[in-house]
Amino acid sequence: MSILPVQPNFDDGFTPENDIFGRKKLYEQIKNIVSMSSDESIVLGLDDDWGNGKTSFVKMVVGEIVKNESDNINVIYFDAFKNDYQSEPLLAMLASIYSMIDIKTNDASFKENFLKVSKAVALSMLKHTPKAVIGLLSAKLVSSETCDAIKDSVTDALSEPLEKFIEEKIESANKEITEIENFKNVLESIYTTTGKKTLFIIDELDRAKPDFSLGIIEKVKHLFDVKGFCFLLVMNRKQFEETIKVTYGNINTSIYLNKFVHMWLKLPILKSSIGTEVNKNEYSYYSIDIFLKYLDYYIDNDCVKRCLAYMLAKNNLSLREAERCVSLYKLCYSNSIGSNLELFEANAISLLIFVRVKSFDMMTEFLHKKMEADKLKKELNLDSFVNRICTNLIALIDYHYCDDDTLNNIFEKNYMRVNISVVSSLKPIEVNLRDFSNDPEKHKGYTVERWKVHVFEKLSENMDYIELN
């Protein structure tokens, strides 16, 4: 059994099964921008929070273009985080373009010309960078003989006086400019000879090493700003601005980024609640349905699915948190319990999983009753009776916090001895728990003391040793 959710086949693009969040409309906008951007290069930024599905989205973009738009658009997907083991981003970017050319054309002379100008510009820009020597070899842009020559020049550069190094840089400046122009001309010819734009998607910029990711966007600006090339830079912008500060200090990071990015995009927003002055608890079920579609692939119990979908939507959590909920359910409950659950058990499992994903400390404080019940409800956005799911979850929390005397009075119908609000709160689960407590077969494995079934204590044992990252 796979514990982690199985990734869809993004090669198929925005199929109904893949595009459960309805994001194809953003793809259409990006495609139109690329197609309608005249001849100039354009840089788009896709900014969204971690875990909201940016990578899934751009991989569907790649699949959709390859499947349906390959006659009009070339596409390259580049994972900055996976490539930042290399010392120089230019080499990895050149290798990605070369791979695209190799797949898209059988023109040997064009590939040879691209390789030639790529070597020239890489050698020109990197020959005084010792770490780049290994990178050049790993990118297979130069031969070992050429690399030996570069090693010699690196050694000489390090041993020669600084004045000599500066003199050589000044003398070679014109040559470098010429090599950059030659390189740009060859890149432009991909568009001018084929009529096809190239969309270069660079993902995970906020996760890559700061010097590597900053090197990428600076190369995009200075080397790849050519006709027919469009870039989509994918990041959590707030986090990436922290990366900029690591390198450049406390500068205005927004202004710095906007020097490189022409237009910012966000994934279509999933808003769970609709706030109005008339009714603060008015609720949109759209995002619940979205999470339900996702959870339906992995969780067999209908009550667990609906309960988790409700809490994920109500708390404005992301797809990443949904994935963690799925993993916990599959690992801790699906084999041993499956779909044969009492209603309150399904709700209890959902509540435990969700609280564990939110915070391990919160789960511990809940189990040991160190956090007040009202505070927990507020933290989980369960502080009002808006529907049956919310009502059942509130009842379970109050049941967990109830002392024995209060429970005995409620279940033995001595209502005069207890607060009427507590009686009302437990009403939705009272019959279910009464039947459960009176049936030894049903409560086998649970600790039961008169009317108290230690449901959370038992179910939480499955998660005792699970660590989420």
Tab-separated table of C-alpha atoms in Angstrom:
chain	number	residue	atom	x	y	z
A	1	MET	CA	0.000	0.000	0.000
A	2	SER	CA	1.245	3.456	-0.873
A	3	ILE	CA	1.129	5.778	2.152
A	4	LEU	CA	1.586	8.967	0.143
A	5	PRO	CA	-1.126	10.108	-2.278
A	6	VAL	CA	-0.386	8.914	-5.810
A	7	GLN	CA	0.465	11.773	-8.152
A	8	PRO	CA	-1.833	12.051	-11.185
A	9	ASN	CA	-0.457	11.703	-14.699
A	10	PHE	CA	0.172	15.364	-15.464
A	11	ASP	CA	1.260	14.444	-19.005
A	12	ASP	CA	-2.458	14.434	-19.832
A	13	GLY	CA	-2.761	18.121	-18.946
A	14	PHE	CA	-5.922	19.640	-17.491
A	15	THR	CA	-8.198	16.615	-17.522
A	16	PRO	CA	-11.224	16.681	-15.185
A	17	GLU	CA	-9.430	14.145	-12.961
A	18	ASN	CA	-6.288	16.312	-12.734
A	19	ASP	CA	-7.845	19.756	-12.598
A	20	ILE	CA	-10.014	19.348	-9.520
A	21	PHE	CA	-9.303	22.959	-8.497
A	22	GLY	CA	-10.540	24.382	-11.802
A	23	ARG	CA	-7.265	26.037	-12.769
A	24	LYS	CA	-7.360	25.501	-16.511
A	25	LYS	CA	-8.639	29.065	-16.923
A	26	LEU	CA	-5.308	30.365	-15.576
A	27	TYR	CA	-3.465	28.145	-18.057
A	28	GLU	CA	-5.553	29.659	-20.862
A	29	GLN	CA	-4.550	33.146	-19.706
A	30	ILE	CA	-0.866	32.206	-19.646
A	31	LYS	CA	-1.124	30.617	-23.081
A	32	ASN	CA	-2.781	33.763	-24.441
A	33	ILE	CA	-0.124	36.006	-22.919
A	34	VAL	CA	2.645	33.899	-24.485
A	35	SER	CA	0.890	33.805	-27.847
A	36	MET	CA	-0.076	37.496	-27.935
A	37	SER	CA	3.143	39.019	-26.571
A	38	SER	CA	4.256	40.127	-30.065
A	39	ASP	CA	7.905	39.242	-30.483
A	40	GLU	CA	9.335	40.515	-27.226
A	41	SER	CA	10.423	38.402	-24.288
A	42	ILE	CA	8.147	38.482	-21.264
A	43	VAL	CA	8.667	37.241	-17.712
A	44	LEU	CA	5.671	36.125	-15.647
A	45	GLY	CA	5.761	35.373	-11.945
A	46	LEU	CA	3.461	32.785	-10.347
A	47	ASP	CA	3.240	33.593	-6.656
A	48	ASP	CA	1.332	31.502	-4.144
A	49	ASP	CA	1.709	29.970	-0.704
A	50	TRP	CA	3.513	26.704	-0.077
A	51	GLY	CA	1.329	23.661	-0.548
A	52	ASN	CA	-1.297	25.279	-2.753
A	53	GLY	CA	-0.390	23.188	-5.805
A	54	LYS	CA	1.916	25.438	-7.846
A	55	THR	CA	4.086	22.533	-9.025
A	56	SER	CA	1.070	20.394	-9.928
A	57	PHE	CA	-0.332	23.323	-11.886
A	58	VAL	CA	2.792	24.033	-13.936
A	59	LYS	CA	3.294	20.334	-14.673
A	60	MET	CA	-0.249	20.270	-16.043
A	61	VAL	CA	0.680	23.336	-18.103
A	62	VAL	CA	3.600	21.381	-19.571
A	63	GLY	CA	1.381	18.369	-20.287
A	64	GLU	CA	-1.321	20.515	-21.889
A	65	ILE	CA	1.141	22.331	-24.161
A	66	VAL	CA	2.908	19.136	-25.248
A	67	LYS	CA	-0.416	17.441	-25.918
A	68	ASN	CA	-2.401	20.240	-27.576
A	69	GLU	CA	-0.172	23.249	-28.335
A	70	SER	CA	3.134	21.758	-29.508
A	71	ASP	CA	2.639	23.233	-32.979
A	72	ASN	CA	2.649	26.736	-31.512
A	73	ILE	CA	4.653	26.655	-28.282
A	74	ASN	CA	7.799	24.902	-27.074
A	75	VAL	CA	7.865	24.292	-23.330
A	76	ILE	CA	10.715	23.639	-20.887
A	77	TYR	CA	10.234	22.673	-17.232
A	78	PHE	CA	13.180	23.432	-14.945
A	79	ASP	CA	13.243	22.557	-11.231
A	80	ALA	CA	15.609	25.030	-9.555
A	81	PHE	CA	15.641	23.096	-6.282
A	82	LYS	CA	16.656	19.821	-7.940
A	83	ASN	CA	19.399	21.546	-9.915
A	84	ASP	CA	20.960	23.698	-7.221
A	85	TYR	CA	23.611	21.061	-6.476
A	86	GLN	CA	25.347	22.600	-9.484
A	87	SER	CA	27.502	25.634	-8.830
A	88	GLU	CA	26.304	27.690	-11.789
A	89	PRO	CA	22.662	28.008	-12.949
A	90	LEU	CA	23.644	29.054	-16.470
A	91	LEU	CA	24.970	25.604	-17.265
A	92	ALA	CA	21.828	23.831	-16.114
A	93	MET	CA	19.625	26.261	-18.068
A	94	LEU	CA	21.685	25.792	-21.233
A	95	ALA	CA	21.470	22.030	-20.851
A	96	SER	CA	17.649	22.264	-20.547
A	97	ILE	CA	17.384	24.323	-23.740
A	98	TYR	CA	19.725	21.969	-25.564
A	99	SER	CA	17.563	19.003	-24.513
A	100	MET	CA	14.476	20.778	-25.851
A	101	ILE	CA	16.233	21.493	-29.169
A	102	ASP	CA	17.399	17.899	-29.386
A	103	ILE	CA	13.824	16.647	-28.992
A	104	LYS	CA	12.131	19.223	-31.199
A	105	THR	CA	14.469	19.271	-34.205
A	106	ASN	CA	16.573	16.951	-36.273
A	107	ASP	CA	18.658	19.864	-37.557
A	108	ALA	CA	22.178	18.814	-36.604
A	109	SER	CA	23.740	22.081	-37.783
A	110	PHE	CA	21.399	24.140	-35.592
A	111	LYS	CA	22.183	22.010	-32.530
A	112	GLU	CA	25.888	22.304	-33.270
A	113	ASN	CA	25.610	26.078	-33.616
A	114	PHE	CA	23.704	26.369	-30.329
A	115	LEU	CA	26.295	24.236	-28.588
A	116	LYS	CA	29.080	26.380	-30.034
A	117	VAL	CA	27.692	29.734	-28.884
A	118	SER	CA	26.658	28.235	-25.526
A	119	LYS	CA	30.213	27.072	-24.909
A	120	ALA	CA	31.558	30.468	-25.861
A	121	VAL	CA	29.259	32.457	-23.598
A	122	ALA	CA	29.677	29.984	-20.716
A	123	LEU	CA	33.461	29.987	-20.970
A	124	SER	CA	33.547	33.754	-21.280
A	125	MET	CA	31.407	34.327	-18.216
A	126	LEU	CA	32.632	31.482	-16.037
A	127	LYS	CA	36.292	30.899	-16.786
A	128	HIS	CA	37.413	32.875	-13.738
A	129	THR	CA	35.018	31.001	-11.443
A	130	PRO	CA	36.765	27.914	-9.998
A	131	LYS	CA	33.527	26.098	-9.055
A	132	ALA	CA	32.194	26.476	-12.573
A	133	VAL	CA	34.900	24.197	-13.997
A	134	ILE	CA	33.232	21.097	-12.565
A	135	GLY	CA	29.843	22.404	-13.634
A	136	LEU	CA	30.969	22.808	-17.220
A	137	LEU	CA	31.990	19.183	-17.358
A	138	SER	CA	28.798	17.949	-15.696
A	139	ALA	CA	26.662	19.929	-18.167
A	140	LYS	CA	28.655	18.334	-21.013
A	141	LEU	CA	29.031	21.680	-22.737
A	142	VAL	CA	32.799	21.349	-23.066
A	143	SER	CA	35.252	18.538	-23.595
A	144	SER	CA	37.656	17.391	-20.916
A	145	GLU	CA	40.566	18.873	-22.924
A	146	THR	CA	38.920	22.290	-22.972
A	147	CYS	CA	38.145	21.972	-19.295
A	148	ASP	CA	41.826	21.267	-18.559
A	149	ALA	CA	42.661	24.510	-20.296
A	150	ILE	CA	40.087	26.317	-18.175
A	151	LYS	CA	41.567	24.818	-15.031
A	152	ASP	CA	44.940	26.259	-16.021
A	153	SER	CA	43.414	29.683	-16.573
A	154	VAL	CA	41.682	29.468	-13.176
A	155	THR	CA	44.965	28.608	-11.482
A	156	ASP	CA	46.718	31.437	-13.275
A	157	ALA	CA	43.977	33.873	-12.415
A	158	LEU	CA	44.220	33.003	-8.737
A	159	SER	CA	47.988	33.288	-8.652
A	160	GLU	CA	48.394	36.427	-10.777
A	161	PRO	CA	48.198	39.893	-9.227
A	162	LEU	CA	44.740	41.444	-9.022
A	163	GLU	CA	45.784	44.202	-11.396
A	164	LYS	CA	46.539	41.652	-14.123
A	165	PHE	CA	43.163	39.983	-13.643
A	166	ILE	CA	41.360	43.330	-13.965
A	167	GLU	CA	43.376	44.201	-17.056
A	168	GLU	CA	42.366	40.963	-18.769
A	169	LYS	CA	38.714	41.489	-17.907
A	170	ILE	CA	38.756	44.959	-19.434
A	171	GLU	CA	40.519	43.745	-22.583
A	172	SER	CA	38.048	40.875	-23.028
A	173	ALA	CA	34.928	42.974	-22.396
A	174	ASN	CA	34.199	43.560	-26.074
A	175	LYS	CA	34.685	39.891	-26.826
A	176	GLU	CA	32.214	38.939	-24.084
A	177	ILE	CA	29.637	41.375	-25.467
A	178	THR	CA	30.012	39.856	-28.925
A	179	GLU	CA	29.655	36.313	-27.567
A	180	ILE	CA	26.512	37.263	-25.646
A	181	GLU	CA	25.015	38.837	-28.774
A	182	ASN	CA	25.845	35.720	-30.807
A	183	PHE	CA	24.200	33.591	-28.164
A	184	LYS	CA	21.060	35.748	-28.147
A	185	ASN	CA	20.861	35.655	-31.935
A	186	VAL	CA	20.885	31.851	-31.927
A	187	LEU	CA	18.190	31.768	-29.228
A	188	GLU	CA	16.056	34.171	-31.251
A	189	SER	CA	16.424	31.960	-34.304
A	190	ILE	CA	14.423	29.248	-32.494
A	191	TYR	CA	11.446	31.584	-32.857
A	192	THR	CA	12.246	33.352	-36.140
A	193	THR	CA	12.809	30.109	-38.055
A	194	THR	CA	9.942	28.081	-36.558
A	195	GLY	CA	7.404	30.718	-35.531
A	196	LYS	CA	7.044	28.934	-32.164
A	197	LYS	CA	7.373	30.719	-28.838
A	198	THR	CA	9.255	28.979	-26.044
A	199	LEU	CA	7.763	28.976	-22.538
A	200	PHE	CA	10.552	28.321	-20.013
A	201	ILE	CA	9.016	27.386	-16.639
A	202	ILE	CA	11.350	27.691	-13.643
A	203	ASP	CA	9.841	26.057	-10.561
A	204	GLU	CA	10.825	25.971	-6.855
A	205	LEU	CA	12.842	29.218	-6.929
A	206	ASP	CA	12.068	29.850	-3.273
A	207	ARG	CA	13.456	26.450	-2.219
A	208	ALA	CA	16.763	26.545	-4.123
A	209	LYS	CA	19.970	27.927	-2.629
A	210	PRO	CA	19.874	31.751	-2.568
A	211	ASP	CA	22.885	32.311	-4.840
A	212	PHE	CA	21.586	29.748	-7.344
A	213	SER	CA	18.024	31.104	-7.545
A	214	LEU	CA	19.177	34.719	-7.763
A	215	GLY	CA	21.653	33.705	-10.446
A	216	ILE	CA	18.759	32.258	-12.440
A	217	ILE	CA	16.615	35.387	-12.533
A	218	GLU	CA	19.628	37.574	-13.286
A	219	LYS	CA	20.566	35.292	-16.213
A	220	VAL	CA	16.971	35.464	-17.439
A	221	LYS	CA	17.253	39.250	-17.524
A	222	HIS	CA	20.714	39.603	-19.079
A	223	LEU	CA	21.141	36.541	-21.318
A	224	PHE	CA	17.703	35.181	-22.210
A	225	ASP	CA	15.878	38.430	-22.910
A	226	VAL	CA	15.299	37.548	-26.572
A	227	LYS	CA	12.438	37.423	-29.042
A	228	GLY	CA	10.173	34.424	-28.674
A	229	PHE	CA	11.313	33.425	-25.167
A	230	CYS	CA	8.828	33.735	-22.286
A	231	PHE	CA	9.545	32.761	-18.701
A	232	LEU	CA	7.243	31.670	-15.883
A	233	LEU	CA	9.019	32.012	-12.516
A	234	VAL	CA	7.240	29.951	-9.840
A	235	MET	CA	7.699	30.835	-6.181
A	236	ASN	CA	6.317	31.819	-2.834
A	237	ARG	CA	7.160	35.481	-3.321
A	238	LYS	CA	7.328	36.346	0.377
A	239	GLN	CA	9.815	33.541	0.997
A	240	PHE	CA	11.841	34.424	-2.107
A	241	GLU	CA	12.118	38.021	-0.941
A	242	GLU	CA	13.749	36.648	2.214
A	243	THR	CA	16.230	34.869	-0.079
A	244	ILE	CA	17.049	38.204	-1.702
A	245	LYS	CA	17.729	39.734	1.722
A	246	VAL	CA	20.178	36.931	2.532
A	247	THR	CA	22.314	38.025	-0.427
A	248	TYR	CA	21.716	41.772	-0.704
A	249	GLY	CA	20.734	42.803	2.791
A	250	ASN	CA	17.715	44.823	3.837
A	251	ILE	CA	16.827	46.278	0.421
A	252	ASN	CA	13.392	46.918	-1.056
A	253	THR	CA	12.899	43.373	-2.315
A	254	SER	CA	9.630	44.130	-4.088
A	255	ILE	CA	11.285	46.763	-6.296
A	256	TYR	CA	14.197	44.416	-6.945
A	257	LEU	CA	11.918	41.575	-8.105
A	258	ASN	CA	9.828	43.854	-10.279
A	259	LYS	CA	12.939	44.687	-12.301
A	260	PHE	CA	12.768	41.120	-13.596
A	261	VAL	CA	9.049	40.230	-13.589
A	262	HIS	CA	6.626	41.991	-15.932
A	263	MET	CA	3.406	40.517	-14.528
A	264	TRP	CA	2.457	38.567	-11.400
A	265	LEU	CA	-0.135	35.781	-11.366
A	266	LYS	CA	-1.780	33.786	-8.581
A	267	LEU	CA	-3.582	30.463	-8.590
A	268	PRO	CA	-7.383	30.808	-8.627
A	269	ILE	CA	-8.445	31.507	-5.088
A	270	LEU	CA	-10.443	28.999	-3.050
A	271	LYS	CA	-12.319	31.046	-0.489
A	272	SER	CA	-14.178	28.985	2.061
A	273	SER	CA	-16.236	31.634	3.803
A	274	ILE	CA	-18.369	34.509	2.632
A	275	GLY	CA	-18.468	37.231	5.256
A	276	THR	CA	-21.538	39.460	5.294
A	277	GLU	CA	-22.842	41.952	7.794
A	278	VAL	CA	-26.174	40.129	7.841
A	279	ASN	CA	-24.850	36.664	8.569
A	280	LYS	CA	-21.261	36.114	9.700
A	281	ASN	CA	-21.706	32.333	9.489
A	282	GLU	CA	-22.841	32.235	5.881
A	283	TYR	CA	-20.757	29.516	4.287
A	284	SER	CA	-19.677	28.657	0.755
A	285	TYR	CA	-19.577	24.953	0.034
A	286	TYR	CA	-17.513	25.388	-3.117
A	287	SER	CA	-14.119	24.728	-1.491
A	288	ILE	CA	-15.576	21.813	0.521
A	289	ASP	CA	-16.592	20.207	-2.764
A	290	ILE	CA	-13.097	20.783	-4.140
A	291	PHE	CA	-11.467	19.028	-1.172
A	292	LEU	CA	-14.072	16.266	-1.371
A	293	LYS	CA	-13.090	15.566	-4.982
A	294	TYR	CA	-9.473	15.222	-3.893
A	295	LEU	CA	-10.128	13.107	-0.776
A	296	ASP	CA	-12.486	10.841	-2.703
A	297	TYR	CA	-9.491	9.298	-4.508
A	298	TYR	CA	-7.888	8.110	-1.277
A	299	ILE	CA	-10.351	7.738	1.624
A	300	ASP	CA	-13.067	5.101	1.592
A	301	ASN	CA	-15.198	6.298	4.507
A	302	ASP	CA	-17.730	8.912	3.402
A	303	CYS	CA	-18.087	10.501	6.833
A	304	VAL	CA	-14.319	10.880	7.270
A	305	LYS	CA	-14.048	12.474	3.811
A	306	ARG	CA	-16.808	14.985	4.473
A	307	CYS	CA	-15.565	15.857	7.916
A	308	LEU	CA	-11.967	16.421	6.751
A	309	ALA	CA	-13.108	18.391	3.700
A	310	TYR	CA	-15.199	20.629	5.936
A	311	MET	CA	-12.347	21.343	8.359
A	312	LEU	CA	-9.784	21.896	5.574
A	313	ALA	CA	-12.094	24.394	3.879
A	314	LYS	CA	-13.250	26.077	7.087
A	315	ASN	CA	-9.629	26.677	8.135
A	316	ASN	CA	-8.444	27.785	4.667
A	317	LEU	CA	-5.768	25.094	4.520
A	318	SER	CA	-3.921	23.980	1.413
A	319	LEU	CA	-3.583	20.898	-0.730
A	320	ARG	CA	-0.405	20.014	1.153
A	321	GLU	CA	-2.325	19.750	4.439
A	322	ALA	CA	-4.926	17.651	2.622
A	323	GLU	CA	-2.148	15.308	1.468
A	324	ARG	CA	-0.933	14.962	5.055
A	325	CYS	CA	-4.443	14.117	6.219
A	326	VAL	CA	-4.623	11.404	3.551
A	327	SER	CA	-1.246	9.979	4.578
A	328	LEU	CA	-2.232	9.813	8.256
A	329	TYR	CA	-5.540	8.139	7.452
A	330	LYS	CA	-3.985	5.542	5.150
A	331	LEU	CA	-1.157	4.787	7.551
A	332	CYS	CA	-3.080	4.746	10.829
A	333	TYR	CA	-6.685	3.782	10.116
A	334	SER	CA	-7.591	2.466	6.673
A	335	ASN	CA	-6.359	-1.124	7.127
A	336	SER	CA	-7.513	-1.734	10.681
A	337	ILE	CA	-10.870	0.054	10.525
A	338	GLY	CA	-11.761	0.721	6.923
A	339	SER	CA	-15.329	1.849	6.349
A	340	ASN	CA	-16.904	-0.047	9.292
A	341	LEU	CA	-17.100	2.882	11.661
A	342	GLU	CA	-19.703	4.279	13.964
A	343	LEU	CA	-20.585	7.873	13.137
A	344	PHE	CA	-18.869	9.290	16.207
A	345	GLU	CA	-15.745	7.164	15.507
A	346	ALA	CA	-15.476	8.541	11.980
A	347	ASN	CA	-15.835	12.070	13.316
A	348	ALA	CA	-13.311	11.386	16.067
A	349	ILE	CA	-10.746	10.021	13.591
A	350	SER	CA	-11.242	13.053	11.354
A	351	LEU	CA	-10.851	15.440	14.266
A	352	LEU	CA	-7.703	13.706	15.515
A	353	ILE	CA	-6.106	13.654	12.060
A	354	PHE	CA	-6.900	17.296	11.442
A	355	VAL	CA	-5.652	18.477	14.842
A	356	ARG	CA	-2.466	16.424	14.356
A	357	VAL	CA	-1.837	18.050	10.969
A	358	LYS	CA	-2.488	21.495	12.440
A	359	SER	CA	-0.163	21.024	15.426
A	360	PHE	CA	1.295	18.146	17.420
A	361	ASP	CA	1.240	20.297	20.562
A	362	MET	CA	-2.430	21.096	20.016
A	363	MET	CA	-3.231	17.397	19.736
A	364	THR	CA	-1.337	16.626	22.943
A	365	GLU	CA	-3.005	19.454	24.844
A	366	PHE	CA	-6.400	18.295	23.597
A	367	LEU	CA	-5.856	14.661	24.576
A	368	HIS	CA	-4.640	15.618	28.080
A	369	LYS	CA	-7.242	18.406	28.411
A	370	LYS	CA	-4.579	21.033	28.968
A	371	MET	CA	-6.217	23.340	26.430
A	372	GLU	CA	-9.670	24.642	27.283
A	373	ALA	CA	-12.463	23.233	25.133
A	374	ASP	CA	-13.657	26.664	23.998
A	375	LYS	CA	-10.139	27.678	22.976
A	376	LEU	CA	-9.731	24.477	20.939
A	377	LYS	CA	-13.036	25.080	19.151
A	378	LYS	CA	-11.950	28.611	18.330
A	379	GLU	CA	-8.564	27.415	17.030
A	380	LEU	CA	-10.386	24.959	14.745
A	381	ASN	CA	-13.062	27.478	13.696
A	382	LEU	CA	-15.735	25.293	15.314
A	383	ASP	CA	-17.115	27.973	17.592
A	384	SER	CA	-20.607	28.082	16.080
A	385	PHE	CA	-23.290	25.518	15.190
A	386	VAL	CA	-23.549	26.052	11.429
A	387	ASN	CA	-24.216	22.523	10.162
A	388	ARG	CA	-24.370	18.869	11.206
A	389	ILE	CA	-20.633	18.230	10.814
A	390	CYS	CA	-19.731	21.198	12.966
A	391	THR	CA	-22.380	20.258	15.534
A	392	ASN	CA	-21.098	16.669	15.786
A	393	LEU	CA	-17.484	17.802	16.185
A	394	ILE	CA	-18.395	20.270	18.918
A	395	ALA	CA	-20.348	17.491	20.660
A	396	LEU	CA	-17.333	15.181	20.546
A	397	ILE	CA	-15.035	17.831	21.993
A	398	ASP	CA	-17.484	18.578	24.819
A	399	TYR	CA	-17.911	14.838	25.442
A	400	HIS	CA	-14.139	14.441	25.775
A	401	TYR	CA	-13.981	17.263	28.354
A	402	CYS	CA	-17.063	16.180	30.332
A	403	ASP	CA	-16.500	14.882	33.855
A	404	ASP	CA	-18.032	11.563	34.891
A	405	ASP	CA	-20.806	13.045	37.044
A	406	THR	CA	-22.027	15.300	34.245
A	407	LEU	CA	-22.054	12.413	31.749
A	408	ASN	CA	-23.887	10.143	34.163
A	409	ASN	CA	-26.584	12.755	34.725
A	410	ILE	CA	-27.015	13.399	30.996
A	411	PHE	CA	-27.117	9.758	29.908
A	412	GLU	CA	-29.351	8.800	32.820
A	413	LYS	CA	-31.593	11.779	31.957
A	414	ASN	CA	-31.097	13.673	35.238
A	415	TYR	CA	-31.115	16.915	33.279
A	416	MET	CA	-31.957	19.094	36.268
A	417	ARG	CA	-28.476	18.505	37.681
A	418	VAL	CA	-26.503	19.751	34.686
A	419	ASN	CA	-26.179	22.872	32.590
A	420	ILE	CA	-28.757	22.829	29.808
A	421	SER	CA	-26.189	24.051	27.253
A	422	VAL	CA	-24.073	20.935	27.869
A	423	VAL	CA	-27.144	18.733	27.436
A	424	SER	CA	-27.888	20.445	24.097
A	425	SER	CA	-24.297	20.158	22.943
A	426	LEU	CA	-24.115	16.384	23.504
A	427	LYS	CA	-27.577	15.677	22.090
A	428	PRO	CA	-26.365	14.899	18.490
A	429	ILE	CA	-24.174	11.988	19.629
A	430	GLU	CA	-26.004	10.848	22.746
A	431	VAL	CA	-28.017	8.016	21.146
A	432	ASN	CA	-25.035	6.742	19.152
A	433	LEU	CA	-22.799	6.685	22.239
A	434	ARG	CA	-25.503	5.172	24.431
A	435	ASP	CA	-25.888	2.210	22.028
A	436	PHE	CA	-22.137	1.897	21.683
A	437	SER	CA	-21.540	1.884	25.451
A	438	ASN	CA	-24.213	-0.785	26.000
A	439	ASP	CA	-22.840	-3.186	23.339
A	440	PRO	CA	-19.636	-5.028	24.368
A	441	GLU	CA	-19.057	-6.158	20.795
A	442	LYS	CA	-19.054	-2.599	19.519
A	443	HIS	CA	-16.788	-1.138	22.172
A	444	LYS	CA	-14.320	-4.040	22.157
A	445	GLY	CA	-10.801	-2.608	22.475
A	446	TYR	CA	-11.998	0.639	24.057
A	447	THR	CA	-11.822	1.540	27.721
A	448	VAL	CA	-15.388	2.205	28.902
A	449	GLU	CA	-16.304	3.601	32.318
A	450	ARG	CA	-20.094	3.728	32.675
A	451	TRP	CA	-21.012	6.300	30.008
A	452	LYS	CA	-17.500	7.406	29.169
A	453	VAL	CA	-15.913	5.757	26.126
A	454	HIS	CA	-12.252	6.793	25.908
A	455	VAL	CA	-12.498	7.142	22.160
A	456	PHE	CA	-9.768	9.739	21.529
A	457	GLU	CA	-7.305	8.043	23.841
A	458	LYS	CA	-7.701	4.752	21.942
A	459	LEU	CA	-7.701	6.168	18.417
A	460	SER	CA	-4.706	8.428	19.055
A	461	GLU	CA	-2.507	5.392	19.833
A	462	ASN	CA	-2.178	4.813	16.080
A	463	MET	CA	-0.459	8.199	15.702
A	464	ASP	CA	1.855	8.092	18.704
A	465	TYR	CA	5.020	7.537	16.687
A	466	ILE	CA	4.169	9.440	13.505
A	467	GLU	CA	6.227	12.527	12.745
A	468	LEU	CA	5.070	14.908	10.003
A	469	ASN	CA	7.565	17.167	8.262
